[in-house]
Amino acid sequence: AQSVTQLDSHVSVSEGTPVLLRCNYSSSYSPSLFWYVQHPNKGLQLLLKYTSAATLVKGINGFEAEFKKSETSFHLTKPSAHMSDAAEYFCVVSDRGRNAGNMLTFGGGTRLMVKP
Amino acid sequence: GAVVSQHPSRVICKSGTSVKIECRSLDFQATTMFWYRQFPKQSLMLMATSNEGSKATYEQGVEKDKFLINHASLTLSTLTVTSAHPEDSSFYICSAREVDSNQPQHFGDGTRLSIL
């Protein structure tokens, strides 16, 4: 069985300050992990993925995440927030080995708000 | 990159109407497509897994006679909400997995269904 916990339902930062969105997971197998972003009334856009290569994963729009097996964490960070980063972010795990396309389990989501 | 087109983006109709939502993979073949439902301010909930040429696999609690899924080709899956009622109002999102299943799922932009 697999599960994902996003520790914060809402995060508010000021423009230009760092972003940290926390995610912890549990998985019976070696997981594939993803971060997706969702803007209002839109589908999900892939920010980045971890599938067993480097533990520090760089994604689009300046985001990155670090896979820490000992802490079962996959936190999302960005050095400097932009107004356009305001959106809902989902941490997602896929089980069954390294097969990244298999059934996904979603975290509850974190709404990121960026203040001017 | 891989694109999933979902149509329509928004539907408003009367109670009792059946509504069909299409999910197309535009530049890749998708052996498997997934249908999700998202309630306001909540995460995505998997409804069913659609495999090309075979019956869909529904998640527990999802009525297969209510939510009809057809996956007749490698680029098209449809979800039909039969005899829709106000409680079926929701945001429905599809995703598709490429034949090379090491790739992550690609998501459509979602369909906002409102039943009056």
PDB file of C-alpha atoms in Angstrom:
ATOM      1  CA  ALA A   1       0.000   0.000   0.000  1.00  0.00           C
ATOM      2  CA  GLN A   2       1.104   3.540  -0.582  1.00  0.00           C
ATOM      3  CA  SER A   3       0.104   6.893   0.829  1.00  0.00           C
ATOM      4  CA  VAL A   4       1.093  10.516   0.611  1.00  0.00           C
ATOM      5  CA  THR A   5       0.794  13.228   3.246  1.00  0.00           C
ATOM      6  CA  GLN A   6       1.149  16.873   2.423  1.00  0.00           C
ATOM      7  CA  LEU A   7       1.763  18.464   5.754  1.00  0.00           C
ATOM      8  CA  ASP A   8       0.392  21.913   4.957  1.00  0.00           C
ATOM      9  CA  SER A   9      -2.956  22.553   3.304  1.00  0.00           C
ATOM     10  CA  HIS A  10      -2.062  26.225   2.793  1.00  0.00           C
ATOM     11  CA  VAL A  11       1.279  28.018   2.473  1.00  0.00           C
ATOM     12  CA  SER A  12       1.601  31.776   2.134  1.00  0.00           C
ATOM     13  CA  VAL A  13       4.845  33.479   1.105  1.00  0.00           C
ATOM     14  CA  SER A  14       5.867  36.885  -0.114  1.00  0.00           C
ATOM     15  CA  GLU A  15       7.040  37.361  -3.665  1.00  0.00           C
ATOM     16  CA  GLY A  16      10.789  36.842  -3.907  1.00  0.00           C
ATOM     17  CA  THR A  17      11.049  34.668  -0.792  1.00  0.00           C
ATOM     18  CA  PRO A  18      11.747  30.913  -0.736  1.00  0.00           C
ATOM     19  CA  VAL A  19       9.025  28.304  -1.098  1.00  0.00           C
ATOM     20  CA  LEU A  20       8.877  25.016   0.824  1.00  0.00           C
ATOM     21  CA  LEU A  21       6.022  22.578   0.290  1.00  0.00           C
ATOM     22  CA  ARG A  22       6.325  19.471   2.421  1.00  0.00           C
ATOM     23  CA  CYS A  23       5.499  15.924   1.415  1.00  0.00           C
ATOM     24  CA  ASN A  24       5.959  12.598   3.181  1.00  0.00           C
ATOM     25  CA  TYR A  25       5.139   9.248   1.631  1.00  0.00           C
ATOM     26  CA  SER A  26       4.879   5.600   2.487  1.00  0.00           C
ATOM     27  CA  SER A  27       5.355   2.836  -0.022  1.00  0.00           C
ATOM     28  CA  SER A  28       5.804  -0.905   0.062  1.00  0.00           C
ATOM     29  CA  TYR A  29       8.147  -0.801  -2.894  1.00  0.00           C
ATOM     30  CA  SER A  30      10.659   1.627  -4.293  1.00  0.00           C
ATOM     31  CA  PRO A  31       8.471   4.557  -5.247  1.00  0.00           C
ATOM     32  CA  SER A  32       8.300   6.942  -8.132  1.00  0.00           C
ATOM     33  CA  LEU A  33       7.424  10.407  -6.860  1.00  0.00           C
ATOM     34  CA  PHE A  34       6.018  13.436  -8.607  1.00  0.00           C
ATOM     35  CA  TRP A  35       4.972  16.991  -7.989  1.00  0.00           C
ATOM     36  CA  TYR A  36       2.131  18.393 -10.058  1.00  0.00           C
ATOM     37  CA  VAL A  37       0.739  21.926 -10.147  1.00  0.00           C
ATOM     38  CA  GLN A  38      -2.899  22.802 -10.800  1.00  0.00           C
ATOM     39  CA  HIS A  39      -4.116  26.274 -11.664  1.00  0.00           C
ATOM     40  CA  PRO A  40      -7.827  27.086 -11.152  1.00  0.00           C
ATOM     41  CA  ASN A  41     -10.170  25.068 -13.372  1.00  0.00           C
ATOM     42  CA  LYS A  42      -7.244  23.407 -15.089  1.00  0.00           C
ATOM     43  CA  GLY A  43      -5.749  19.961 -15.215  1.00  0.00           C
ATOM     44  CA  LEU A  44      -2.445  18.970 -13.676  1.00  0.00           C
ATOM     45  CA  GLN A  45       0.944  19.949 -15.028  1.00  0.00           C
ATOM     46  CA  LEU A  46       4.008  17.899 -14.145  1.00  0.00           C
ATOM     47  CA  LEU A  47       6.654  19.937 -12.328  1.00  0.00           C
ATOM     48  CA  LEU A  48       9.183  17.197 -11.734  1.00  0.00           C
ATOM     49  CA  LYS A  49       9.596  13.486 -11.102  1.00  0.00           C
ATOM     50  CA  TYR A  50      11.861  11.149  -9.177  1.00  0.00           C
ATOM     51  CA  THR A  51      12.295   7.678 -10.648  1.00  0.00           C
ATOM     52  CA  SER A  52      15.516   6.377  -9.064  1.00  0.00           C
ATOM     53  CA  ALA A  53      18.189   8.524 -10.637  1.00  0.00           C
ATOM     54  CA  ALA A  54      19.642  11.532  -8.785  1.00  0.00           C
ATOM     55  CA  THR A  55      17.963  12.237  -5.454  1.00  0.00           C
ATOM     56  CA  LEU A  56      17.903  15.974  -6.131  1.00  0.00           C
ATOM     57  CA  VAL A  57      15.480  16.526  -8.958  1.00  0.00           C
ATOM     58  CA  LYS A  58      15.214  19.753 -10.901  1.00  0.00           C
ATOM     59  CA  GLY A  59      11.924  20.641 -12.536  1.00  0.00           C
ATOM     60  CA  ILE A  60      10.334  23.390 -14.517  1.00  0.00           C
ATOM     61  CA  ASN A  61       9.895  27.010 -13.417  1.00  0.00           C
ATOM     62  CA  GLY A  62      12.804  26.852 -10.980  1.00  0.00           C
ATOM     63  CA  PHE A  63      11.324  24.187  -8.725  1.00  0.00           C
ATOM     64  CA  GLU A  64      13.291  21.286  -7.324  1.00  0.00           C
ATOM     65  CA  ALA A  65      12.726  18.462  -4.868  1.00  0.00           C
ATOM     66  CA  GLU A  66      14.972  16.147  -2.904  1.00  0.00           C
ATOM     67  CA  PHE A  67      14.177  12.492  -2.335  1.00  0.00           C
ATOM     68  CA  LYS A  68      15.219  11.483   1.182  1.00  0.00           C
ATOM     69  CA  LYS A  69      14.628   7.811   1.744  1.00  0.00           C
ATOM     70  CA  SER A  70      15.636   7.906   5.416  1.00  0.00           C
ATOM     71  CA  GLU A  71      13.011  10.563   6.087  1.00  0.00           C
ATOM     72  CA  THR A  72      10.488   9.254   3.514  1.00  0.00           C
ATOM     73  CA  SER A  73      10.190  12.822   2.292  1.00  0.00           C
ATOM     74  CA  PHE A  74      10.046  14.564  -1.071  1.00  0.00           C
ATOM     75  CA  HIS A  75       9.746  18.256  -0.257  1.00  0.00           C
ATOM     76  CA  LEU A  76       9.332  20.808  -3.055  1.00  0.00           C
ATOM     77  CA  THR A  77      11.363  24.006  -2.970  1.00  0.00           C
ATOM     78  CA  LYS A  78      11.954  27.144  -4.997  1.00  0.00           C
ATOM     79  CA  PRO A  79      14.483  29.843  -4.071  1.00  0.00           C
ATOM     80  CA  SER A  80      12.308  32.793  -5.006  1.00  0.00           C
ATOM     81  CA  ALA A  81       8.527  32.801  -5.356  1.00  0.00           C
ATOM     82  CA  HIS A  82       6.789  34.524  -8.237  1.00  0.00           C
ATOM     83  CA  MET A  83       3.196  35.694  -8.329  1.00  0.00           C
ATOM     84  CA  SER A  84       2.496  33.186 -11.097  1.00  0.00           C
ATOM     85  CA  ASP A  85       3.438  30.335  -8.738  1.00  0.00           C
ATOM     86  CA  ALA A  86       0.175  30.783  -6.830  1.00  0.00           C
ATOM     87  CA  ALA A  87      -1.693  27.511  -7.411  1.00  0.00           C
ATOM     88  CA  GLU A  88      -2.521  24.130  -5.902  1.00  0.00           C
ATOM     89  CA  TYR A  89       0.363  21.661  -5.660  1.00  0.00           C
ATOM     90  CA  PHE A  90       0.026  17.896  -5.411  1.00  0.00           C
ATOM     91  CA  CYS A  91       2.636  15.404  -4.269  1.00  0.00           C
ATOM     92  CA  VAL A  92       2.014  12.049  -5.910  1.00  0.00           C
ATOM     93  CA  VAL A  93       3.456   8.563  -5.474  1.00  0.00           C
ATOM     94  CA  SER A  94       3.403   5.648  -7.857  1.00  0.00           C
ATOM     95  CA  ASP A  95       4.155   2.200  -6.502  1.00  0.00           C
ATOM     96  CA  ARG A  96       5.113  -1.096  -8.179  1.00  0.00           C
ATOM     97  CA  GLY A  97       8.757  -0.496  -8.581  1.00  0.00           C
ATOM     98  CA  ARG A  98      10.033   2.147 -10.944  1.00  0.00           C
ATOM     99  CA  ASN A  99       7.079   2.062 -13.295  1.00  0.00           C
ATOM    100  CA  ALA A 100       6.214   5.735 -13.341  1.00  0.00           C
ATOM    101  CA  GLY A 101       2.996   5.342 -15.284  1.00  0.00           C
ATOM    102  CA  ASN A 102       1.131   3.082 -12.909  1.00  0.00           C
ATOM    103  CA  MET A 103      -1.670   3.960 -10.570  1.00  0.00           C
ATOM    104  CA  LEU A 104      -1.065   7.207  -8.740  1.00  0.00           C
ATOM    105  CA  THR A 105      -1.830   8.100  -5.148  1.00  0.00           C
ATOM    106  CA  PHE A 106      -2.351  11.807  -4.525  1.00  0.00           C
ATOM    107  CA  GLY A 107      -1.613  13.882  -1.483  1.00  0.00           C
ATOM    108  CA  GLY A 108      -4.314  16.208  -0.238  1.00  0.00           C
ATOM    109  CA  GLY A 109      -2.789  19.191  -1.960  1.00  0.00           C
ATOM    110  CA  THR A 110      -1.183  22.420  -0.768  1.00  0.00           C
ATOM    111  CA  ARG A 111      -2.512  25.777  -1.849  1.00  0.00           C
ATOM    112  CA  LEU A 112       0.357  28.186  -2.352  1.00  0.00           C
ATOM    113  CA  MET A 113      -0.469  31.861  -2.008  1.00  0.00           C
ATOM    114  CA  VAL A 114       2.056  34.518  -3.037  1.00  0.00           C
ATOM    115  CA  LYS A 115       1.740  37.995  -1.603  1.00  0.00           C
ATOM    116  CA  PRO A 116       3.094  41.001  -3.481  1.00  0.00           C
TER     117      PRO A 116
ATOM    118  CA  GLY B   1       5.562  17.109 -25.166  1.00  0.00           C
ATOM    119  CA  ALA B   2       2.669  14.716 -24.798  1.00  0.00           C
ATOM    120  CA  VAL B   3      -0.721  16.402 -24.880  1.00  0.00           C
ATOM    121  CA  VAL B   4      -4.041  15.159 -23.576  1.00  0.00           C
ATOM    122  CA  SER B   5      -7.127  16.955 -24.808  1.00  0.00           C
ATOM    123  CA  GLN B   6     -10.300  16.816 -22.776  1.00  0.00           C
ATOM    124  CA  HIS B   7     -13.622  18.015 -24.130  1.00  0.00           C
ATOM    125  CA  PRO B   8     -15.825  19.769 -23.243  1.00  0.00           C
ATOM    126  CA  SER B   9     -14.169  22.023 -20.693  1.00  0.00           C
ATOM    127  CA  ARG B  10     -17.470  22.999 -19.140  1.00  0.00           C
ATOM    128  CA  VAL B  11     -20.989  21.574 -19.220  1.00  0.00           C
ATOM    129  CA  ILE B  12     -24.149  22.919 -17.640  1.00  0.00           C
ATOM    130  CA  CYS B  13     -27.268  20.822 -18.070  1.00  0.00           C
ATOM    131  CA  LYS B  14     -30.536  19.800 -16.509  1.00  0.00           C
ATOM    132  CA  SER B  15     -31.001  16.943 -14.105  1.00  0.00           C
ATOM    133  CA  GLY B  16     -31.656  13.657 -15.911  1.00  0.00           C
ATOM    134  CA  THR B  17     -29.430  14.443 -18.872  1.00  0.00           C
ATOM    135  CA  SER B  18     -26.606  12.115 -19.872  1.00  0.00           C
ATOM    136  CA  VAL B  19     -23.275  13.823 -20.477  1.00  0.00           C
ATOM    137  CA  LYS B  20     -20.315  12.474 -22.437  1.00  0.00           C
ATOM    138  CA  ILE B  21     -16.762  13.643 -21.779  1.00  0.00           C
ATOM    139  CA  GLU B  22     -13.963  12.834 -24.207  1.00  0.00           C
ATOM    140  CA  CYS B  23     -10.306  12.325 -23.442  1.00  0.00           C
ATOM    141  CA  ARG B  24      -7.862  12.179 -26.346  1.00  0.00           C
ATOM    142  CA  SER B  25      -4.132  11.648 -26.470  1.00  0.00           C
ATOM    143  CA  LEU B  26      -3.058  13.904 -29.329  1.00  0.00           C
ATOM    144  CA  ASP B  27       0.499  12.853 -30.097  1.00  0.00           C
ATOM    145  CA  PHE B  28       0.967   9.482 -28.438  1.00  0.00           C
ATOM    146  CA  GLN B  29      -0.797   6.187 -27.993  1.00  0.00           C
ATOM    147  CA  ALA B  30      -2.322   5.493 -24.633  1.00  0.00           C
ATOM    148  CA  THR B  31      -3.018   1.924 -23.663  1.00  0.00           C
ATOM    149  CA  THR B  32      -4.374   3.080 -20.339  1.00  0.00           C
ATOM    150  CA  MET B  33      -6.373   6.142 -19.394  1.00  0.00           C
ATOM    151  CA  PHE B  34      -7.555   7.162 -15.962  1.00  0.00           C
ATOM    152  CA  TRP B  35     -10.629   9.093 -14.873  1.00  0.00           C
ATOM    153  CA  TYR B  36     -10.561  11.220 -11.733  1.00  0.00           C
ATOM    154  CA  ARG B  37     -13.110  13.265  -9.878  1.00  0.00           C
ATOM    155  CA  GLN B  38     -12.179  16.332  -7.880  1.00  0.00           C
ATOM    156  CA  PHE B  39     -14.470  18.030  -5.379  1.00  0.00           C
ATOM    157  CA  PRO B  40     -13.889  21.700  -4.518  1.00  0.00           C
ATOM    158  CA  LYS B  41     -10.719  22.298  -2.524  1.00  0.00           C
ATOM    159  CA  GLN B  42      -9.961  18.575  -2.458  1.00  0.00           C
ATOM    160  CA  SER B  43      -7.499  16.236  -4.058  1.00  0.00           C
ATOM    161  CA  LEU B  44      -8.135  14.009  -7.048  1.00  0.00           C
ATOM    162  CA  MET B  45     -10.002  10.772  -6.492  1.00  0.00           C
ATOM    163  CA  LEU B  46      -9.467   7.942  -8.951  1.00  0.00           C
ATOM    164  CA  MET B  47     -12.773   6.708 -10.348  1.00  0.00           C
ATOM    165  CA  ALA B  48     -11.696   4.116 -12.866  1.00  0.00           C
ATOM    166  CA  THR B  49      -8.890   2.798 -15.016  1.00  0.00           C
ATOM    167  CA  SER B  50      -9.679   2.430 -18.684  1.00  0.00           C
ATOM    168  CA  ASN B  51      -7.756  -0.067 -20.812  1.00  0.00           C
ATOM    169  CA  GLU B  52      -7.994  -0.032 -24.577  1.00  0.00           C
ATOM    170  CA  GLY B  53     -10.149  -2.834 -25.870  1.00  0.00           C
ATOM    171  CA  SER B  54     -11.278  -4.140 -22.499  1.00  0.00           C
ATOM    172  CA  LYS B  55     -13.639  -3.275 -19.682  1.00  0.00           C
ATOM    173  CA  ALA B  56     -12.746  -0.495 -17.309  1.00  0.00           C
ATOM    174  CA  THR B  57     -11.732  -1.227 -13.739  1.00  0.00           C
ATOM    175  CA  TYR B  58     -13.762   0.830 -11.284  1.00  0.00           C
ATOM    176  CA  GLU B  59     -12.656   1.884  -7.843  1.00  0.00           C
ATOM    177  CA  GLN B  60     -14.677   0.862  -4.835  1.00  0.00           C
ATOM    178  CA  GLY B  61     -17.801   2.935  -4.432  1.00  0.00           C
ATOM    179  CA  VAL B  62     -17.969   4.107  -8.050  1.00  0.00           C
ATOM    180  CA  GLU B  63     -21.135   2.994  -9.839  1.00  0.00           C
ATOM    181  CA  LYS B  64     -20.207   1.456 -13.175  1.00  0.00           C
ATOM    182  CA  ASP B  65     -23.744   1.859 -14.508  1.00  0.00           C
ATOM    183  CA  LYS B  66     -23.690   5.520 -13.594  1.00  0.00           C
ATOM    184  CA  PHE B  67     -20.281   6.302 -15.033  1.00  0.00           C
ATOM    185  CA  LEU B  68     -19.888   4.471 -18.331  1.00  0.00           C
ATOM    186  CA  ILE B  69     -16.372   4.287 -19.717  1.00  0.00           C
ATOM    187  CA  ASN B  70     -15.426   3.326 -23.242  1.00  0.00           C
ATOM    188  CA  HIS B  71     -11.843   3.066 -24.517  1.00  0.00           C
ATOM    189  CA  ALA B  72     -12.316   2.048 -28.120  1.00  0.00           C
ATOM    190  CA  SER B  73      -8.965   3.168 -29.500  1.00  0.00           C
ATOM    191  CA  LEU B  74      -5.431   3.918 -28.357  1.00  0.00           C
ATOM    192  CA  THR B  75      -6.133   7.653 -28.443  1.00  0.00           C
ATOM    193  CA  LEU B  76      -9.676   8.037 -27.116  1.00  0.00           C
ATOM    194  CA  SER B  77     -11.522   7.243 -23.918  1.00  0.00           C
ATOM    195  CA  THR B  78     -14.970   8.543 -23.051  1.00  0.00           C
ATOM    196  CA  LEU B  79     -16.774   8.930 -19.744  1.00  0.00           C
ATOM    197  CA  THR B  80     -20.556   9.157 -19.875  1.00  0.00           C
ATOM    198  CA  VAL B  81     -22.382  10.331 -16.781  1.00  0.00           C
ATOM    199  CA  THR B  82     -25.808   8.788 -17.212  1.00  0.00           C
ATOM    200  CA  SER B  83     -28.975  10.466 -15.931  1.00  0.00           C
ATOM    201  CA  ALA B  84     -26.920  13.085 -14.141  1.00  0.00           C
ATOM    202  CA  HIS B  85     -28.149  14.631 -10.906  1.00  0.00           C
ATOM    203  CA  PRO B  86     -26.921  17.655  -8.950  1.00  0.00           C
ATOM    204  CA  GLU B  87     -24.733  15.468  -6.732  1.00  0.00           C
ATOM    205  CA  ASP B  88     -22.780  14.467  -9.863  1.00  0.00           C
ATOM    206  CA  SER B  89     -21.647  18.060 -10.272  1.00  0.00           C
ATOM    207  CA  SER B  90     -17.887  18.059 -10.017  1.00  0.00           C
ATOM    208  CA  PHE B  91     -14.607  18.570 -11.845  1.00  0.00           C
ATOM    209  CA  TYR B  92     -13.676  15.493 -13.872  1.00  0.00           C
ATOM    210  CA  ILE B  93     -10.092  15.004 -15.055  1.00  0.00           C
ATOM    211  CA  CYS B  94      -8.647  12.343 -17.315  1.00  0.00           C
ATOM    212  CA  SER B  95      -5.067  11.262 -17.716  1.00  0.00           C
ATOM    213  CA  ALA B  96      -3.296   8.998 -20.155  1.00  0.00           C
ATOM    214  CA  ARG B  97      -0.299   6.748 -19.888  1.00  0.00           C
ATOM    215  CA  GLU B  98       1.989   6.240 -22.868  1.00  0.00           C
ATOM    216  CA  VAL B  99       2.736   2.781 -24.222  1.00  0.00           C
ATOM    217  CA  ASP B 100       6.208   3.134 -22.669  1.00  0.00           C
ATOM    218  CA  SER B 101       4.873   3.001 -19.142  1.00  0.00           C
ATOM    219  CA  ASN B 102       8.008   4.483 -17.594  1.00  0.00           C
ATOM    220  CA  GLN B 103       6.637   7.851 -18.556  1.00  0.00           C
ATOM    221  CA  PRO B 104       4.391   9.666 -16.080  1.00  0.00           C
ATOM    222  CA  GLN B 105       0.724  10.170 -16.736  1.00  0.00           C
ATOM    223  CA  HIS B 106      -0.301  13.199 -18.760  1.00  0.00           C
ATOM    224  CA  PHE B 107      -3.413  15.053 -17.638  1.00  0.00           C
ATOM    225  CA  GLY B 108      -6.196  16.749 -19.526  1.00  0.00           C
ATOM    226  CA  ASP B 109      -7.442  20.203 -18.537  1.00  0.00           C
ATOM    227  CA  GLY B 110     -10.549  18.819 -16.868  1.00  0.00           C
ATOM    228  CA  THR B 111     -14.291  19.184 -17.369  1.00  0.00           C
ATOM    229  CA  ARG B 112     -16.415  21.252 -15.021  1.00  0.00           C
ATOM    230  CA  LEU B 113     -19.827  19.537 -14.867  1.00  0.00           C
ATOM    231  CA  SER B 114     -22.725  21.458 -13.340  1.00  0.00           C
ATOM    232  CA  ILE B 115     -26.127  19.778 -13.061  1.00  0.00           C
ATOM    233  CA  LEU B 116     -29.050  22.065 -12.375  1.00  0.00           C
TER     234      LEU B 116
END
